Every structure is written in C-alpha cells, then in structure tokens.
Coordinates of C-alpha atoms and ligand atoms in Angstrom, one line a residue:
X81 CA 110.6 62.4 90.2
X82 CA 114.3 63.3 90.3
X83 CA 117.4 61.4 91.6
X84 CA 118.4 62.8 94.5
X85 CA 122.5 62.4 93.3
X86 CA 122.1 63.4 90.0
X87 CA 119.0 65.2 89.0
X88 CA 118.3 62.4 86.6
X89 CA 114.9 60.6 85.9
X90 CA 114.7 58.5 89.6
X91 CA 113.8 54.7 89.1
X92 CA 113.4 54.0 92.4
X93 CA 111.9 55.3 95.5
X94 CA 113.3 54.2 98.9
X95 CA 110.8 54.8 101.6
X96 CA 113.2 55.1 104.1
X97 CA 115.2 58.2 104.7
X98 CA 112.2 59.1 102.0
X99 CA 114.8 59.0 98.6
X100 CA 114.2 59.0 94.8
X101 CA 117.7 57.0 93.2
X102 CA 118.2 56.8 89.6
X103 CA 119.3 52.8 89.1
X104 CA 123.2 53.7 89.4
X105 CA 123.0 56.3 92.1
X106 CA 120.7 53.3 94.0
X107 CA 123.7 50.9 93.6
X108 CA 126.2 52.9 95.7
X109 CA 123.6 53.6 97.8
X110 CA 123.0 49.9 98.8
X111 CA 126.8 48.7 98.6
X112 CA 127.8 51.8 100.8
X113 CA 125.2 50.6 103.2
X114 CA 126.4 47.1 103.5
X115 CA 130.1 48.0 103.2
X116 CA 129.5 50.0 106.5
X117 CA 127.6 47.5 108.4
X118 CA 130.6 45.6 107.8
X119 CA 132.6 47.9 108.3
X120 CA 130.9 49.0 111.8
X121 CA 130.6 45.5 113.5
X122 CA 134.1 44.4 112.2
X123 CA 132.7 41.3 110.7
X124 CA 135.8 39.8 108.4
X125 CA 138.5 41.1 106.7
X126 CA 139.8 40.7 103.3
X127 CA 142.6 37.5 105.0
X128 CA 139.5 36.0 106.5
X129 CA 138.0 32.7 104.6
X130 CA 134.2 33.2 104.6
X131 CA 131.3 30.5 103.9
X132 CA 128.2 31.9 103.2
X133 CA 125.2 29.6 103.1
X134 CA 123.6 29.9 100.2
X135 CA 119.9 28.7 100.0
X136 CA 118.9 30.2 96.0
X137 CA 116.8 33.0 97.1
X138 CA 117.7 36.5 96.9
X139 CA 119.4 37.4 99.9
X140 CA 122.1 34.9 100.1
X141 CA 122.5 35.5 96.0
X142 CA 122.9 39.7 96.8
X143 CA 125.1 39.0 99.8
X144 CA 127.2 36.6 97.5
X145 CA 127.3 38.4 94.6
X146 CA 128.3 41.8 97.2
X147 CA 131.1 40.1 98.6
X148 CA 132.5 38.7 96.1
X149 CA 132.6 42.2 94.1
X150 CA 134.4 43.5 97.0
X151 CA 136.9 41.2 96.8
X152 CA 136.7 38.9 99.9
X153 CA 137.5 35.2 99.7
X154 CA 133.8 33.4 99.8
X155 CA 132.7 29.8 99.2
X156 CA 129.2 28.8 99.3
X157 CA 127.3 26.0 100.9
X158 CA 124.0 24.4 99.8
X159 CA 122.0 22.7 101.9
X160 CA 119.7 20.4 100.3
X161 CA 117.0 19.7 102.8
X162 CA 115.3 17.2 100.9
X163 CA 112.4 18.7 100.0
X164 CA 111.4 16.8 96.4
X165 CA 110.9 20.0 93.4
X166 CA 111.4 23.1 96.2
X167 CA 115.0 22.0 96.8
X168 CA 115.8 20.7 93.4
X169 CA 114.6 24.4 92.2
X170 CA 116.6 25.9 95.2
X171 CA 119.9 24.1 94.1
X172 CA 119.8 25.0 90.0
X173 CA 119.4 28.5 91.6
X174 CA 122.1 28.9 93.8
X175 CA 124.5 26.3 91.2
X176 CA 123.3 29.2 88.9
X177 CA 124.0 32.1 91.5
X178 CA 127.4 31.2 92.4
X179 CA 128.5 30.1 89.1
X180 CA 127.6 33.8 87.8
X181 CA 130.0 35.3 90.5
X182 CA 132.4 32.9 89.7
X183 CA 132.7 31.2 93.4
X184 CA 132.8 27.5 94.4
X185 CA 129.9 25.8 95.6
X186 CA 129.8 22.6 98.4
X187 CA 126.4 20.8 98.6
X188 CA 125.2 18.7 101.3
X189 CA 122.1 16.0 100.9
X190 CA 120.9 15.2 103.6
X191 CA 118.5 12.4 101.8
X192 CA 122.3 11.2 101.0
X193 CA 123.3 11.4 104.4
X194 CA 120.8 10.1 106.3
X195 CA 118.5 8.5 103.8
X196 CA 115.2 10.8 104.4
X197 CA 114.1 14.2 104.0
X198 CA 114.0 16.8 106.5
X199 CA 110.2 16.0 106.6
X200 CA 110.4 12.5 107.2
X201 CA 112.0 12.8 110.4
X202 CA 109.7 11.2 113.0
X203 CA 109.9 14.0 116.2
X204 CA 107.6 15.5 118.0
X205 CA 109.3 19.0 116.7
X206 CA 108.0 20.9 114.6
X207 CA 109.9 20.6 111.1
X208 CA 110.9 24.2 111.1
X209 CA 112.5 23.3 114.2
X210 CA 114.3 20.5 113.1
X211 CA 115.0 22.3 110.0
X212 CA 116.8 25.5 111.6
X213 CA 118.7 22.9 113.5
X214 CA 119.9 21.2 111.5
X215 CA 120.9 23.9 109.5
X216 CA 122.5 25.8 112.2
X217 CA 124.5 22.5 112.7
X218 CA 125.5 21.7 109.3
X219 CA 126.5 25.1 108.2
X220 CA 128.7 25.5 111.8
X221 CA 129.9 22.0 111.3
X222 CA 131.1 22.3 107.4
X223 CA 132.6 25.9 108.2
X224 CA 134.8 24.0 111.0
X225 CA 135.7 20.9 109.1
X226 CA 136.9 22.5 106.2
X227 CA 138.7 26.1 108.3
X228 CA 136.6 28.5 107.5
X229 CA 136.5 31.0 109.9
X230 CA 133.6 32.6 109.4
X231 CA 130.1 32.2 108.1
X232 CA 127.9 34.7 106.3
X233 CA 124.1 34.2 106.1
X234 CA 121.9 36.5 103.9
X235 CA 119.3 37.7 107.0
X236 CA 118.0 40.6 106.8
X237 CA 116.3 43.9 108.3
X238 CA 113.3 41.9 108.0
X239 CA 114.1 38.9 109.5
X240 CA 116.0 40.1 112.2
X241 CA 113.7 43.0 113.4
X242 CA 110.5 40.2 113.3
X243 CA 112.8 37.6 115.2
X244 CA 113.4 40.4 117.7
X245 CA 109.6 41.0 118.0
X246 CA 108.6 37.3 118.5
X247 CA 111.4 36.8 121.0
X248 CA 110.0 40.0 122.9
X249 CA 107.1 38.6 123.0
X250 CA 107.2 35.4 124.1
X251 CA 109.9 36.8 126.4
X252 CA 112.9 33.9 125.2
X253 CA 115.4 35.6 127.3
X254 CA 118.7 33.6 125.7
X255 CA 117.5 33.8 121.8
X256 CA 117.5 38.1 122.7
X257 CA 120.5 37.5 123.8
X258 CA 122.0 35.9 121.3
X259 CA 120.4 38.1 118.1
X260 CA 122.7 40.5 116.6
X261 CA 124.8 41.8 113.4
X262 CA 127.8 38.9 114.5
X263 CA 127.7 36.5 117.1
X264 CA 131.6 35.9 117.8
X265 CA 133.4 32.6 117.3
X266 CA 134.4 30.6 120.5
X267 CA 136.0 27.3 120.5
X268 CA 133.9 25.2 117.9
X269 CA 131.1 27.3 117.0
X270 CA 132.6 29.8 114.1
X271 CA 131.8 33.2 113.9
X272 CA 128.2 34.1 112.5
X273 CA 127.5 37.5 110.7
X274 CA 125.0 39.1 108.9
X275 CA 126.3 42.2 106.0
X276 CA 122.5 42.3 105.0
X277 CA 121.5 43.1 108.7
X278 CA 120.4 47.0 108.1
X279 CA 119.2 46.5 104.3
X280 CA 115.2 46.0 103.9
X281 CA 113.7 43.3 101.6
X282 CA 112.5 45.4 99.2
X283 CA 115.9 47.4 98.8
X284 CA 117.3 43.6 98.7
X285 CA 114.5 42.8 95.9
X286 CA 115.6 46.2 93.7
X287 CA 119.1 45.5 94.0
X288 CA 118.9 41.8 93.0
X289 CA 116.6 43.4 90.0
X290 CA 118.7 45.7 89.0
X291 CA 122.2 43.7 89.0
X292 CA 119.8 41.2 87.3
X293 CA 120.5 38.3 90.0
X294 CA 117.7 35.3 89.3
X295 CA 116.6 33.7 92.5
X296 CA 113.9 31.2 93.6
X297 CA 110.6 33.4 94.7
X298 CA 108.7 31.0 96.2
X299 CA 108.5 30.0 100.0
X300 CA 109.5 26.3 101.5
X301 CA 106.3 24.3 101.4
X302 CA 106.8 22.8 104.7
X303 CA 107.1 26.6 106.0
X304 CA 103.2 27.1 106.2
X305 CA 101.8 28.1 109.7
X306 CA 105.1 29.6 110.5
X307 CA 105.1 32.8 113.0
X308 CA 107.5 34.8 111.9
X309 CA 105.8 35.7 108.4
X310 CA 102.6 37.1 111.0
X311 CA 105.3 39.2 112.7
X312 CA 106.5 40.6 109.6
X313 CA 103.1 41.5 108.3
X314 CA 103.3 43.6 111.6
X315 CA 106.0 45.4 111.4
X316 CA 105.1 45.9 107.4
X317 CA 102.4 47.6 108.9
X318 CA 103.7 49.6 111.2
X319 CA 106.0 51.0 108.6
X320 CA 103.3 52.0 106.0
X321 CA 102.2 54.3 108.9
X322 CA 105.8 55.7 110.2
X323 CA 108.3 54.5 108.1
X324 CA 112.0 53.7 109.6
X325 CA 109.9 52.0 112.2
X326 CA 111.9 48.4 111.8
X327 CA 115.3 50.2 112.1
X328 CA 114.7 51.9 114.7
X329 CA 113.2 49.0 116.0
X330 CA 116.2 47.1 115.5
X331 CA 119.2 49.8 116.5
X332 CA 117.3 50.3 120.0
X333 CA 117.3 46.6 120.9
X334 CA 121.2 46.8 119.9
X335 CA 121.5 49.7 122.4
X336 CA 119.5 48.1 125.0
X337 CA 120.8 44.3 124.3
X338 CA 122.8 43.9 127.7
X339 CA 119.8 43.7 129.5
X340 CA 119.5 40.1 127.7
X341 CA 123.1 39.6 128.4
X342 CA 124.2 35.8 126.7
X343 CA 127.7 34.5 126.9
X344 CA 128.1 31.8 125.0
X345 CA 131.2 30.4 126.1
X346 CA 130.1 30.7 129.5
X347 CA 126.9 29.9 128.7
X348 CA 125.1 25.7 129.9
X349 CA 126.9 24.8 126.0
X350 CA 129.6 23.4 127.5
X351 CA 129.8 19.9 127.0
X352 CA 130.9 18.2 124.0
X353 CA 128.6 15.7 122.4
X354 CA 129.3 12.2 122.9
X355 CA 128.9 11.2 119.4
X356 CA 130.2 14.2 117.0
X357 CA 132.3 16.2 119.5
X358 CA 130.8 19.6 118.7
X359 CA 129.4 21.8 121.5
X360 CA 126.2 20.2 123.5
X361 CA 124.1 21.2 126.0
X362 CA 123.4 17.3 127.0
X363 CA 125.4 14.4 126.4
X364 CA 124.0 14.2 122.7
X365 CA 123.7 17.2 120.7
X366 CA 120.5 18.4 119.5
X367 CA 121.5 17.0 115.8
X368 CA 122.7 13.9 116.5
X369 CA 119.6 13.0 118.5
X370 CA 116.9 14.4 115.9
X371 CA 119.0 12.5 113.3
X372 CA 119.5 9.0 115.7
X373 CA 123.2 9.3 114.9
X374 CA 125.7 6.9 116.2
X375 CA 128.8 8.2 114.3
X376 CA 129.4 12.0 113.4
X377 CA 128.2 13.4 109.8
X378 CA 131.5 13.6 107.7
X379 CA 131.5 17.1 106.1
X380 CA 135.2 17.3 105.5
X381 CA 135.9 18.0 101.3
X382 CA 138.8 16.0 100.6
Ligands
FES443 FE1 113.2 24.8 106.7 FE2 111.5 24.5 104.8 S1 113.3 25.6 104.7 S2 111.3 23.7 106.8
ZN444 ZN1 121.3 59.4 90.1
ZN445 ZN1 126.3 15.5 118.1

C-alpha cells in the first residue's frame, strides 16, 4: 500500500477516513488534527500558562510532548496516588517524559500528604471514585495555587465518546452536561481542556511509536471491575463494523449537548468549603471530607 501524500511505501493505516500514511506524512496528519481542535474550541493561546497533568502513560506524554513542540508555555503535574510499584513505575515515566521535552515537573504524594494511599482510605466509595476526586481536586487546586490558568488533560476520543455512552445510559443528566472539548474557567475552578479530544487511541499509540515516546502500558491495579473499559469494548465494536462510528458519536452529542444544559457558575456549586475555600456543594468539599481534613492541603511551590 501507498501513502496517500506521497506515493511512498505506507506504514500506517488509519481506519478512519480509510487512509494509508507513510510515518512522516502520518505526523502532520495527527498534529494538524490536534492543532485544529485547538484551534476550533479556542482552548489557550500561546500568553496562556498551561498545566497539564501528567500521569506516565501515553496520552498525557503525546499531548505534552505536542504542546511543547508548538511552542506553548506547559508545566506538568504528577500525581502520585500512592499506589506501591504502579505509581513508582508511573512517576520514572512521566520524570522521564517531561524531562525529554525539556518541561518542569511538580509532584504531589499524597502518602506524604496525608499519610495513606489512595486505597487506604476508609469510605464507603468506591476507590475510583475517590480517586477521580481527588484528582479532579488536586489538579484544579495546584493549577490555582500556583496561576495557572489553564489545565490540559490527555483524554481522548476514546475516553470521552465511552463517558458519553455510560452517562447516556445511566441517564446522569449534569455529568452530559458538563462533558466536552473545554469546560470554561469560573471563579476558582480553572479552565479544563482536552487537545486529544478527536484523536483515537490507536492513532495516539502510532504517534507515541513513531516520535518514540516510552510510557507506562499497564493499567492501575485498583482499576479492575471499572465500567468504562466494558463501554469501550462497545464502541470498539461498533467501529470494527462501521468505522467513524465514535466520532460521529461524539460530534452529535456536541451538536445536541444543550438539551443537557449545565452552568456551572449557576450551578448548586456555590458555596465555598469551610475548610479549604474552594468551590463546595455542602459545607465541606467532597475532598476535604474523603480525606477528614481540618486545614486545607498546601499545594503552593514556593
Ligand atoms: Fe485511580 Fe487507579 S488511577 S484508582
Ligand atoms: Zn507520505
Ligand atoms: Zn474543602
């Protein structure tokens, strides 16, 4: 098979729009793509400071790695979650990720801060729940401490068209709502986006190959029984037999989002927590409460 650019011997196929790229004809093929999703939602700008959590996988590494080479100002944040060898391997990786593009990186132990791992928290949440909020927090809370102004996380056509599908689902109204390329900044949450939002996995998986980015492979022990691998088997599916099927998927639901309306800053987040200040929907924030705080988490870098 042929590049479709150049004629050349093709390296890779792209499923969808049905393509065979030699290796250099794929690599303008995937920056132009995530150059115009950032382009098309207005995400940041070249005078914007950006965070981007980076965890050591591959998404977070291409979406570094991307933004750095086109030129923004980025900083990374680990989030060490605890998690004995799987977040020790995590960290060397992303330490390894962000050194390579020549980035800083901040780290944040929370066995440090709170003397246990995520996993030892006594709740009757599940961990990935406590996990994905306390990561939501952390990240929002270090990007605000330390004025960044906007915070870049590596999900991806994958992830977001599977989040869509469970939320449709099991019919959760406000998380519908609230999914999307960016959700804006407003008082003390910062602004959220996504530049790997319309890229697939296995375009992701190429890309990182090619460039030759390392990055952990395996999955977060603690992540077994999880739903939203079962959704993505789905919609894996559903591509073999018409492929395009998760875009489509994806760009219809942003057509059609209004009917899910969610406006956060008129939304029941309106309170401040009592003990760190940031945005709460009671009189204790989520965080603070699955953590037993009594004094707010001090994330500032001196
Ligand atoms: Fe969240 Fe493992 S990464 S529970
Ligand atoms: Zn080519
Ligand atoms: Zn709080």
């Amino acid at each position: 098979m042929r590049c479709k650019f150049c004629g050349r011997d093709a390296d890779i196929y792209i499923p969808y729009p049905r393509m065979h790229l030699c290796k250099e004809h794929f690599i303008v093929y995937f920056e132009r793509k995530i150059e115009r999703t950032i382009n098309r939602y207005k995400m940041f700008s070249k005078e914007d400071k950006i965070l981007i959590a980076i965890g050591g996988g591959k998404d977070s590494a291409v979406a570094s790695y991307i933004l750095k080479r086109f030129g923004y100002t980025i900083e990374g944040l680990f989030l060490d979650l605890g998690i004995g060898g799987f977040s020790e391997k995590s960290r060397r990786y992303a330490e390894k990720q962000c050194k390579d593009v020549d980035i800083p990186i901040h780290r944040v132990e929370i066995r440090k801060l709170f003397n246990r791992g995520i996993n030892e928290v006594k709740s009757s949440r599940p961990t990935c729940a406590i996990c994905g909020a306390t990561k939501r927090y952390i990240f929002n809370k270090f990007a605000y401490d330390n004025d960044f102004n906007v915070l870049v996380t590596g999900h991806n056509l994958d992830d977001e068209s599977s989040f869509v599908l469970s939320n449709l689902i099991n019919w959760n109204i406000e998380y519908l709502g609230r999914q999307g390329p960016i959700l804006p900044g407003t008082g003390k949450f910062i602004r959220k986006v996504k530049p790997l939002y319309e890229v697939t996995e296995v375009e992701i998986k190429e890309y990182a190959d090619v460039i030759g980015i390392e990055y952990i492979s395996e999955r977060c022990p603690l992540s077994k029984g999880e739903k939203i691998p079962r959704y993505k088997h789905v919609l894996n599916e559903l591509e073999k037999m018409s492929s395009g099927v998760k875009i489509n998927f994806i760009k219809g639901f942003l057509r059609n989002r209004h009917l899910f309306k969610f406006d956060l800053g008129k939304s029941s987040i309106l309170k401040e927590c009592k003990v760190c200040g940031m945005p709460s929907q009671g009189e204790v924030c989520v965080f603070c409460r699955i953590w037993g705080l009594d004094k707010p988490v001090e994330l500032k870098v001196s």
